[in-house]
Coordinates of C-alpha atoms in Angstrom, one line a residue:
M208 CA 13.7 20.4 27.1
T209 CA 13.8 18.9 30.6
A210 CA 12.6 15.9 32.5
S211 CA 10.1 18.1 34.3
E212 CA 8.2 19.0 31.2
P213 CA 4.4 18.3 31.5
D214 CA 4.2 15.7 29.0
V215 CA 7.4 13.9 30.3
L216 CA 5.7 14.0 33.7
F217 CA 2.5 12.4 32.1
A218 CA 4.5 9.6 30.5
R219 CA 6.0 8.7 34.0
A220 CA 2.6 8.8 35.5
L221 CA 1.2 6.4 32.8
L222 CA 4.3 4.2 33.1
A223 CA 3.8 3.9 36.8
V224 CA 0.0 3.0 36.2
L225 CA 0.9 0.3 33.7
I226 CA 3.7 -1.5 35.5
P227 CA 1.5 -3.3 37.8
V228 CA -0.4 -4.4 34.8
V229 CA 2.5 -6.2 33.4
L230 CA 3.7 -7.6 36.6
A231 CA 0.4 -9.0 37.6
A232 CA -2.3 -9.0 35.1
P233 CA -3.2 -12.1 32.8
L234 CA -0.3 -12.4 30.1
R235 CA -2.5 -11.3 27.2
W236 CA -3.1 -8.0 29.2
A237 CA 0.4 -8.1 30.4
A238 CA 1.9 -8.3 26.9
A239 CA -0.4 -5.4 25.7
A240 CA 0.4 -3.0 28.4
W241 CA 4.2 -3.6 27.9
L242 CA 3.8 -2.8 24.0
V243 CA 1.7 0.5 25.1
M244 CA 4.6 1.4 27.5
T245 CA 7.0 1.4 24.5
N246 CA 5.3 4.9 23.3
L247 CA 6.3 6.4 26.7
D248 CA 9.8 7.9 27.4
A249 CA 10.2 8.9 31.1
S250 CA 13.3 11.0 30.5
G251 CA 12.2 13.4 27.7
S252 CA 14.1 14.1 24.6
G253 CA 16.9 16.0 26.1
G254 CA 18.2 13.9 28.8
A255 CA 22.1 13.3 29.0
A256 CA 22.9 9.8 28.7
T257 CA 26.3 10.4 30.4
A258 CA 24.8 12.1 33.6
Q259 CA 21.8 9.8 34.5
V260 CA 20.6 6.3 34.2
G261 CA 16.9 6.8 34.0
W262 CA 15.5 4.1 36.2
L263 CA 11.9 4.1 35.1
N264 CA 13.1 3.6 31.6
A265 CA 15.6 0.8 32.7
V266 CA 12.6 -0.8 34.3
K267 CA 10.4 -0.6 31.2
A268 CA 13.6 -1.8 28.9
L269 CA 15.1 -4.5 31.0
V270 CA 13.1 -5.6 34.3
L271 CA 9.6 -5.9 32.7
P272 CA 10.8 -7.8 29.6
G273 CA 12.8 -10.2 31.8
W274 CA 9.8 -10.6 34.0
L275 CA 7.4 -11.4 31.1
L276 CA 10.2 -13.9 30.0
W277 CA 10.0 -15.3 33.4
R278 CA 6.3 -15.9 33.3
L279 CA 6.8 -17.7 30.1
R280 CA 9.4 -19.5 31.0
R281 CA 7.6 -22.8 30.2
V282 CA 7.0 -21.9 26.4
P283 CA 9.8 -22.7 24.5
G284 CA 11.4 -20.2 22.1
H285 CA 14.2 -20.1 19.4
L286 CA 15.3 -16.6 19.1
E287 CA 18.2 -16.8 21.4
S288 CA 19.3 -20.1 19.9
S289 CA 19.4 -18.8 16.3
L290 CA 22.2 -17.4 14.3
G291 CA 21.0 -13.7 14.5
G292 CA 20.1 -14.0 18.2
R293 CA 23.6 -15.2 19.1
A294 CA 25.4 -12.5 17.0
W295 CA 23.3 -10.0 18.6
L296 CA 24.1 -11.1 22.1
L297 CA 27.7 -11.2 21.2
L298 CA 27.7 -7.7 20.0
A299 CA 25.8 -6.7 23.1
I300 CA 28.5 -8.2 25.3
Y301 CA 31.1 -6.6 23.0
A302 CA 29.5 -3.1 23.4
G303 CA 29.7 -3.3 27.2
L304 CA 33.4 -4.2 27.0
S305 CA 34.3 -1.6 24.6
A306 CA 32.7 0.9 26.9
L307 CA 36.0 0.3 28.9
W308 CA 38.1 2.4 26.6
S309 CA 35.3 5.0 25.5
E310 CA 35.2 8.4 26.9
F311 CA 31.6 8.1 27.8
P312 CA 31.6 4.8 29.7
L313 CA 28.0 5.1 31.0
A314 CA 26.5 5.8 27.8
G315 CA 28.3 2.8 26.5
A316 CA 27.1 0.8 29.5
K317 CA 23.5 2.0 29.0
L318 CA 23.9 1.0 25.2
A319 CA 25.1 -2.6 26.0
A320 CA 22.2 -3.1 28.6
G321 CA 19.6 -1.7 26.1
M322 CA 20.7 -4.1 23.4
A323 CA 20.3 -6.8 25.8
G324 CA 17.1 -5.4 26.7
I325 CA 16.0 -5.6 23.0
L326 CA 17.0 -9.3 23.0
L327 CA 14.9 -10.0 26.3
A328 CA 12.0 -8.3 24.7
G329 CA 12.3 -10.5 21.5
M330 CA 12.4 -13.7 23.3
A331 CA 9.3 -12.7 25.6
L332 CA 7.4 -11.7 22.5
E333 CA 8.0 -14.6 20.7
R334 CA 7.0 -16.9 23.6
A335 CA 3.8 -14.7 24.1
A336 CA 2.9 -15.2 20.4
R337 CA 3.4 -19.0 20.7
A338 CA 1.3 -19.0 23.9
G339 CA -1.5 -17.0 22.3
A340 CA -1.0 -14.1 24.4
L341 CA -0.1 -11.9 21.6
D342 CA -2.4 -12.2 18.7
E343 CA -4.0 -10.1 16.2
G344 CA -6.5 -8.6 18.7
V345 CA -3.6 -7.3 21.0
I346 CA -1.9 -5.9 17.9
F347 CA -5.0 -4.1 16.8
R348 CA -5.3 -2.5 20.6
F349 CA -1.6 -1.5 20.4
L350 CA -2.0 0.2 17.1
A351 CA -5.1 2.1 18.3
A352 CA -3.6 3.1 21.7
S353 CA -0.2 4.2 20.0
L354 CA -2.5 6.4 17.6
A355 CA -4.6 7.5 20.7
L356 CA -1.6 8.5 22.4
A357 CA -0.1 10.5 19.7
V358 CA -3.3 12.5 19.1
F359 CA -3.5 13.3 22.9
Q360 CA 0.2 14.2 23.0
T361 CA -0.4 16.7 20.1
V362 CA -3.6 18.1 21.3
F363 CA -2.8 18.6 24.8
F364 CA 1.0 18.9 24.7
A365 CA 1.7 20.6 21.5
D366 CA 4.7 22.8 22.9
G367 CA 6.1 19.8 25.0
S368 CA 9.3 17.8 24.7
F369 CA 8.3 15.2 22.3
G370 CA 6.6 16.7 19.4
F371 CA 8.3 20.0 19.3
A372 CA 10.5 20.5 16.3
G373 CA 11.7 24.3 16.6
R374 CA 10.4 27.7 16.6
G375 CA 8.2 28.2 13.7
M376 CA 8.2 24.5 12.5
P377 CA 5.1 22.6 12.5
Q378 CA 4.1 20.3 15.4
R379 CA 5.1 16.6 14.6
L380 CA 2.5 13.8 15.4
T381 CA 4.1 11.6 17.9
S382 CA 3.4 9.9 21.2
F383 CA 5.6 10.4 24.1
V384 CA 8.7 9.3 22.3
S385 CA 10.5 11.2 19.7
A386 CA 9.1 11.6 16.3
Q387 CA 11.6 9.4 14.6
Q388 CA 11.0 6.7 16.9
F389 CA 7.2 6.8 16.6
A390 CA 7.6 6.9 12.9
A391 CA 9.5 3.6 13.0
L392 CA 6.6 1.9 14.6
L393 CA 4.1 3.0 12.3
A394 CA 6.1 1.6 9.6
A395 CA 6.3 -1.8 11.1
L396 CA 2.8 -1.9 11.9
L397 CA 2.0 -1.1 8.3
A398 CA 3.9 -4.1 7.3
W399 CA 2.0 -6.2 9.9
L400 CA -1.4 -4.7 8.6
L401 CA -0.7 -5.3 4.9
W402 CA 0.0 -9.1 5.4
V403 CA -1.0 -10.6 8.4
P404 CA -4.7 -10.0 9.5
R405 CA -7.6 -11.0 7.3
L406 CA -9.5 -7.9 6.6
H407 CA -12.2 -6.5 4.0
P408 CA -10.1 -4.9 1.3
G409 CA -11.9 -1.5 2.0
L410 CA -11.0 -1.8 5.7
R411 CA -7.7 -2.7 5.1
T412 CA -7.1 0.3 2.6
A413 CA -8.7 2.8 5.1
M414 CA -6.4 1.7 7.9
V415 CA -3.4 1.8 5.8
L416 CA -4.3 5.3 4.5
G417 CA -4.8 6.5 8.0
L418 CA -1.3 5.2 8.8
F419 CA 0.1 7.4 5.9
A420 CA -1.8 10.3 7.1
A421 CA -0.2 9.9 10.6
L422 CA 3.3 9.5 9.0
A423 CA 2.6 12.8 7.0
A424 CA 1.8 14.5 10.1
N425 CA 4.8 12.9 11.9
G426 CA 7.1 14.3 9.1
S427 CA 9.9 11.6 9.3
R428 CA 11.4 11.4 5.9
T429 CA 13.3 8.2 6.4
W430 CA 10.5 6.3 7.8
S431 CA 7.9 7.7 5.3
A432 CA 10.2 6.4 2.5
G433 CA 10.4 3.1 4.2
A434 CA 6.7 3.0 4.4
L435 CA 6.3 3.6 0.7
L436 CA 8.6 0.8 0.1
I437 CA 6.4 -1.7 2.1
L438 CA 3.4 -0.5 0.3
L439 CA 5.3 -0.8 -3.2
I440 CA 6.2 -4.3 -2.3
H441 CA 2.9 -5.4 -1.3
T442 CA 1.4 -3.8 -4.5
A443 CA 4.0 -5.6 -6.6
C444 CA 3.4 -8.9 -4.9
R445 CA -0.4 -8.8 -5.4
G446 CA 0.0 -8.4 -9.1
R447 CA -0.2 -4.4 -9.5
N448 CA -3.9 -4.6 -9.7
R449 CA -5.8 -1.3 -10.0
G450 CA -6.9 -1.1 -6.3
G451 CA -3.4 -1.6 -5.1
L452 CA -1.9 1.3 -7.4
L453 CA -4.8 3.6 -6.5
R454 CA -3.9 2.8 -2.9
L455 CA -0.3 3.7 -3.4
A456 CA -1.2 6.8 -5.4
A457 CA -3.3 7.8 -2.6
A458 CA -0.5 7.1 0.0
V459 CA 1.7 9.5 -2.1
L460 CA -0.7 12.2 -2.1
L461 CA -1.1 12.0 1.6
L462 CA 2.7 12.1 2.3
V463 CA 3.1 15.2 0.1
S464 CA 0.1 17.1 1.6
V465 CA 0.0 18.9 4.7
P466 CA -2.9 16.8 6.8
A467 CA -5.8 19.0 7.6
A468 CA -6.2 17.1 10.7
R469 CA -3.1 18.6 12.3
R470 CA -4.0 22.1 11.3
G471 CA -7.5 21.7 12.7
L472 CA -6.2 19.9 15.9
L473 CA -3.7 22.6 16.6
R474 CA -5.7 25.7 15.1
Q475 CA -2.7 26.7 13.1
P476 CA -3.0 29.8 11.0
A477 CA -3.2 29.5 7.1
A478 CA 0.5 30.7 6.8
E479 CA 1.6 27.7 8.6
P480 CA 4.9 26.0 7.2
A481 CA 4.7 23.2 4.9
N482 CA 5.3 19.9 6.7
R483 CA 9.0 18.4 6.5
L484 CA 8.0 15.9 3.7
A485 CA 6.6 18.7 1.2
A486 CA 9.4 21.2 2.3
T487 CA 12.0 18.4 1.3
A488 CA 10.0 17.5 -2.1
S489 CA 10.2 21.2 -2.9
A490 CA 13.8 21.6 -2.2
L491 CA 14.8 18.5 -4.4
L492 CA 12.7 19.6 -7.1
T493 CA 13.7 23.3 -7.0
G494 CA 17.2 23.2 -5.9
Q495 CA 16.4 25.8 -3.3
D496 CA 15.7 24.9 0.5
R497 CA 13.7 27.1 2.7
A498 CA 15.5 29.7 5.0
D499 CA 15.0 27.6 8.0
G500 CA 16.6 24.5 6.5
M501 CA 13.2 22.5 6.9
G502 CA 13.9 20.7 3.7
L503 CA 17.3 19.6 3.4
G504 CA 18.9 20.9 6.7
T505 CA 18.8 17.4 8.3
A506 CA 20.4 15.9 5.5
R507 CA 23.2 18.5 5.4
F508 CA 23.8 17.8 9.0
R509 CA 23.9 14.1 8.8
L510 CA 26.3 14.2 5.9
A511 CA 28.6 16.5 7.7
M512 CA 28.8 14.0 10.6
Y513 CA 29.4 11.1 8.2
R514 CA 32.2 12.8 6.6
G515 CA 33.6 13.8 10.1
A516 CA 33.3 10.2 11.3
V517 CA 35.0 8.9 8.1
A518 CA 37.8 11.5 8.6
A519 CA 38.4 10.7 12.0
M520 CA 38.5 6.7 11.1
S521 CA 41.2 7.7 8.4
R522 CA 43.4 8.6 11.5
N523 CA 42.6 5.2 13.2
T524 CA 45.5 3.3 15.0
T525 CA 45.7 -0.6 14.1
W526 CA 43.9 -1.1 17.7
Q527 CA 41.1 1.3 16.3
W528 CA 40.7 -0.3 13.1
I529 CA 40.0 -3.7 14.9
F530 CA 38.2 -2.7 18.2
G531 CA 36.9 0.7 17.6
H532 CA 37.1 3.9 19.7
G533 CA 34.7 2.6 22.3
S534 CA 30.7 2.4 22.7
G535 CA 29.4 5.9 23.1
S536 CA 32.6 7.5 21.6
G537 CA 30.5 9.1 18.9
G538 CA 29.6 11.6 21.5
R539 CA 33.0 13.1 21.1
L540 CA 32.4 13.7 17.3
G541 CA 29.4 15.7 17.9
L542 CA 30.9 17.8 20.4
E543 CA 33.8 18.6 18.1
L544 CA 32.1 18.7 14.8
F545 CA 28.8 20.7 16.1
P546 CA 29.9 22.5 19.1
Y547 CA 26.7 24.8 18.6
A548 CA 24.2 21.9 18.6
Y549 CA 25.7 19.7 21.2
R550 CA 26.5 20.5 24.9
P551 CA 28.3 18.1 27.4
E552 CA 25.5 18.6 29.9
S553 CA 22.7 17.6 27.3
L554 CA 24.6 15.0 25.3
D555 CA 23.1 11.7 24.5
A556 CA 26.4 10.1 23.0
N557 CA 24.3 7.0 21.9
R558 CA 22.3 9.2 19.5
V559 CA 24.8 11.2 17.6
I560 CA 26.3 9.5 14.4
H561 CA 22.8 8.6 13.0
N562 CA 23.9 5.6 11.0
E563 CA 24.3 2.1 12.6
W564 CA 26.7 1.0 10.2
L565 CA 29.0 3.9 10.5
R566 CA 28.7 3.8 14.3
A567 CA 29.6 0.1 14.5
A568 CA 32.7 0.8 12.3
Y569 CA 33.7 3.8 14.3
E570 CA 32.9 2.7 17.8
W571 CA 33.4 -1.0 17.6
G572 CA 35.9 -1.4 14.9
A573 CA 36.0 -4.3 12.1
L574 CA 34.9 -7.0 14.9
G575 CA 31.6 -4.9 15.8
E576 CA 30.9 -4.5 12.1
L577 CA 31.1 -8.1 11.3
L578 CA 28.8 -9.0 14.3
W579 CA 26.4 -6.1 13.4
A580 CA 26.4 -7.5 9.6
C581 CA 25.8 -11.0 10.8
T582 CA 22.8 -10.0 12.6
L583 CA 21.0 -8.2 9.9
G584 CA 22.1 -11.0 7.4
A585 CA 20.7 -13.8 9.8
L586 CA 17.4 -11.9 10.1
A587 CA 17.2 -11.4 6.1
A588 CA 18.1 -15.0 5.6
F589 CA 15.5 -16.0 8.0
A590 CA 12.7 -13.7 6.6
W591 CA 13.5 -15.2 3.1
R592 CA 13.1 -18.8 4.2
E593 CA 9.8 -17.8 5.8
R594 CA 8.4 -15.8 2.9
H595 CA 5.6 -18.1 1.9
R596 CA 3.8 -17.4 5.2
P597 CA 2.1 -14.0 5.8
Q598 CA 4.0 -13.5 8.9
G599 CA 7.4 -13.9 7.2
A600 CA 6.3 -12.0 4.2
A601 CA 5.4 -9.0 6.5
L602 CA 9.0 -9.4 8.0
L603 CA 10.6 -9.6 4.7
A604 CA 8.7 -6.5 3.0
Y605 CA 9.7 -4.4 6.4
L606 CA 13.5 -5.2 6.0
P607 CA 14.0 -2.7 3.3
A608 CA 12.6 0.0 5.5
L609 CA 14.8 -1.3 8.3
L610 CA 17.7 -1.0 6.1
L611 CA 17.0 2.6 5.5
G612 CA 16.2 3.3 8.9
V613 CA 19.5 2.0 10.5
S614 CA 21.4 3.9 7.7
A615 CA 20.0 7.1 8.9
E616 CA 18.7 6.8 12.4
N617 CA 19.8 5.4 15.9
V618 CA 17.9 2.1 16.5
M619 CA 20.5 0.2 18.6
D620 CA 19.8 2.4 21.6
G621 CA 15.7 1.6 21.6
A622 CA 15.1 -1.0 24.3
G623 CA 11.5 -0.6 25.4
N624 CA 11.1 1.8 22.9
A625 CA 8.7 2.2 19.9
V626 CA 11.5 2.1 17.5
T627 CA 12.2 -1.6 18.3
A628 CA 8.8 -2.7 19.2
G629 CA 7.7 -2.9 15.8
P630 CA 10.4 -5.0 14.3
L631 CA 10.3 -7.3 17.5
V632 CA 6.5 -7.7 17.0
L633 CA 7.0 -8.8 13.3
L634 CA 9.8 -11.2 14.2
A635 CA 7.8 -12.7 17.1
F636 CA 5.1 -13.4 14.7
A637 CA 7.1 -15.0 12.1
L638 CA 9.2 -17.1 14.9
A639 CA 5.9 -18.2 16.2
A640 CA 4.3 -19.2 12.8
C641 CA 7.5 -21.2 11.8
S642 CA 7.5 -23.0 15.3
D643 CA 3.7 -24.0 14.8
D644 CA 4.3 -25.4 11.3
Q645 CA 7.4 -27.3 12.6
R646 CA 5.3 -28.9 15.7
R647 CA 2.6 -29.9 13.2

């Protein structure tokens, strides 16, 4: 898929429309517009990180969060001074430095800039939450806009760059970003929906099941499992009442079914293949995968990548054990292990290893792994301290899903993207609630 695909052109046009809103509209509208922009990728799913910068995505990921932060400069914030924020900043700086000894220096520089953009976005969203520009109403609109964009993309761009899963594969529900990134956003918003807003139980259940239907149509195994963990934690915390157990059972039923909505929207024939979740469950239960590998093919691919990375690290020099092979060097692993799947002209070296723990160890060595573990550890410690507040409980319940996600996906290279927008919203609400109580 190329950047000239119709759905990519649409994403670019919508980004261009929303940029002035972020720049000049009142803060409440500006924050909402930027969040909606995280559903839009201006480069498509096949752009080579080693060959281009992607200026429109760079504006979304770096310039606009920086501008929002400037507009909110009179509002105090605590993210940048926290242990986790400082560890993340050090890791971003180190990622930029280690690009100097990488075979893919542009990819490494883009990763470092993206990590800085994630911190800028977190700082801006925290201040927006504390200033009242980011509240429940904005998040409800963000959720509605994300789902609307996903339906629009699925209906009008079914064979485009983002929801396409291969010939003969069912279309994946996503907005104008990759399917895994959109699923990560749905999981984070599920945690927010379960804990933060005050809703009638029936309305909350309907919205929760709607999110699970979207996850089923999306087909992400990793983030669907994470969403189930979030719902399971919420059910356990609420005393395992009958309503919660029924909601959990309904969510499982939705995930293992093929949503009728997708079949109707795309007018698929009755012989349409099972969705990815159903195919995986069948492969695990029967011990036999489909011929097209829809069930366990991705798992085999990732396990082969992990084994290759571990084998490569077994040959590390002392320097490489301490400082790693350099940011973006995972791209070389992809080219060596899967020459039939990766090509230098279309390689995104920052999205190869599909495991952030292993990526940190391989690309940044012991120093990078320590900073990465410190960042997540500080985040977990903060969420645990704030667990008695709804915002802190939502963040804490999301962490197992995040842990699962960073162990099977690429999250660090997600500045200005749906994959990081969700957890940053949760973190912003938790930080703002904590600060409000401290002021009182």
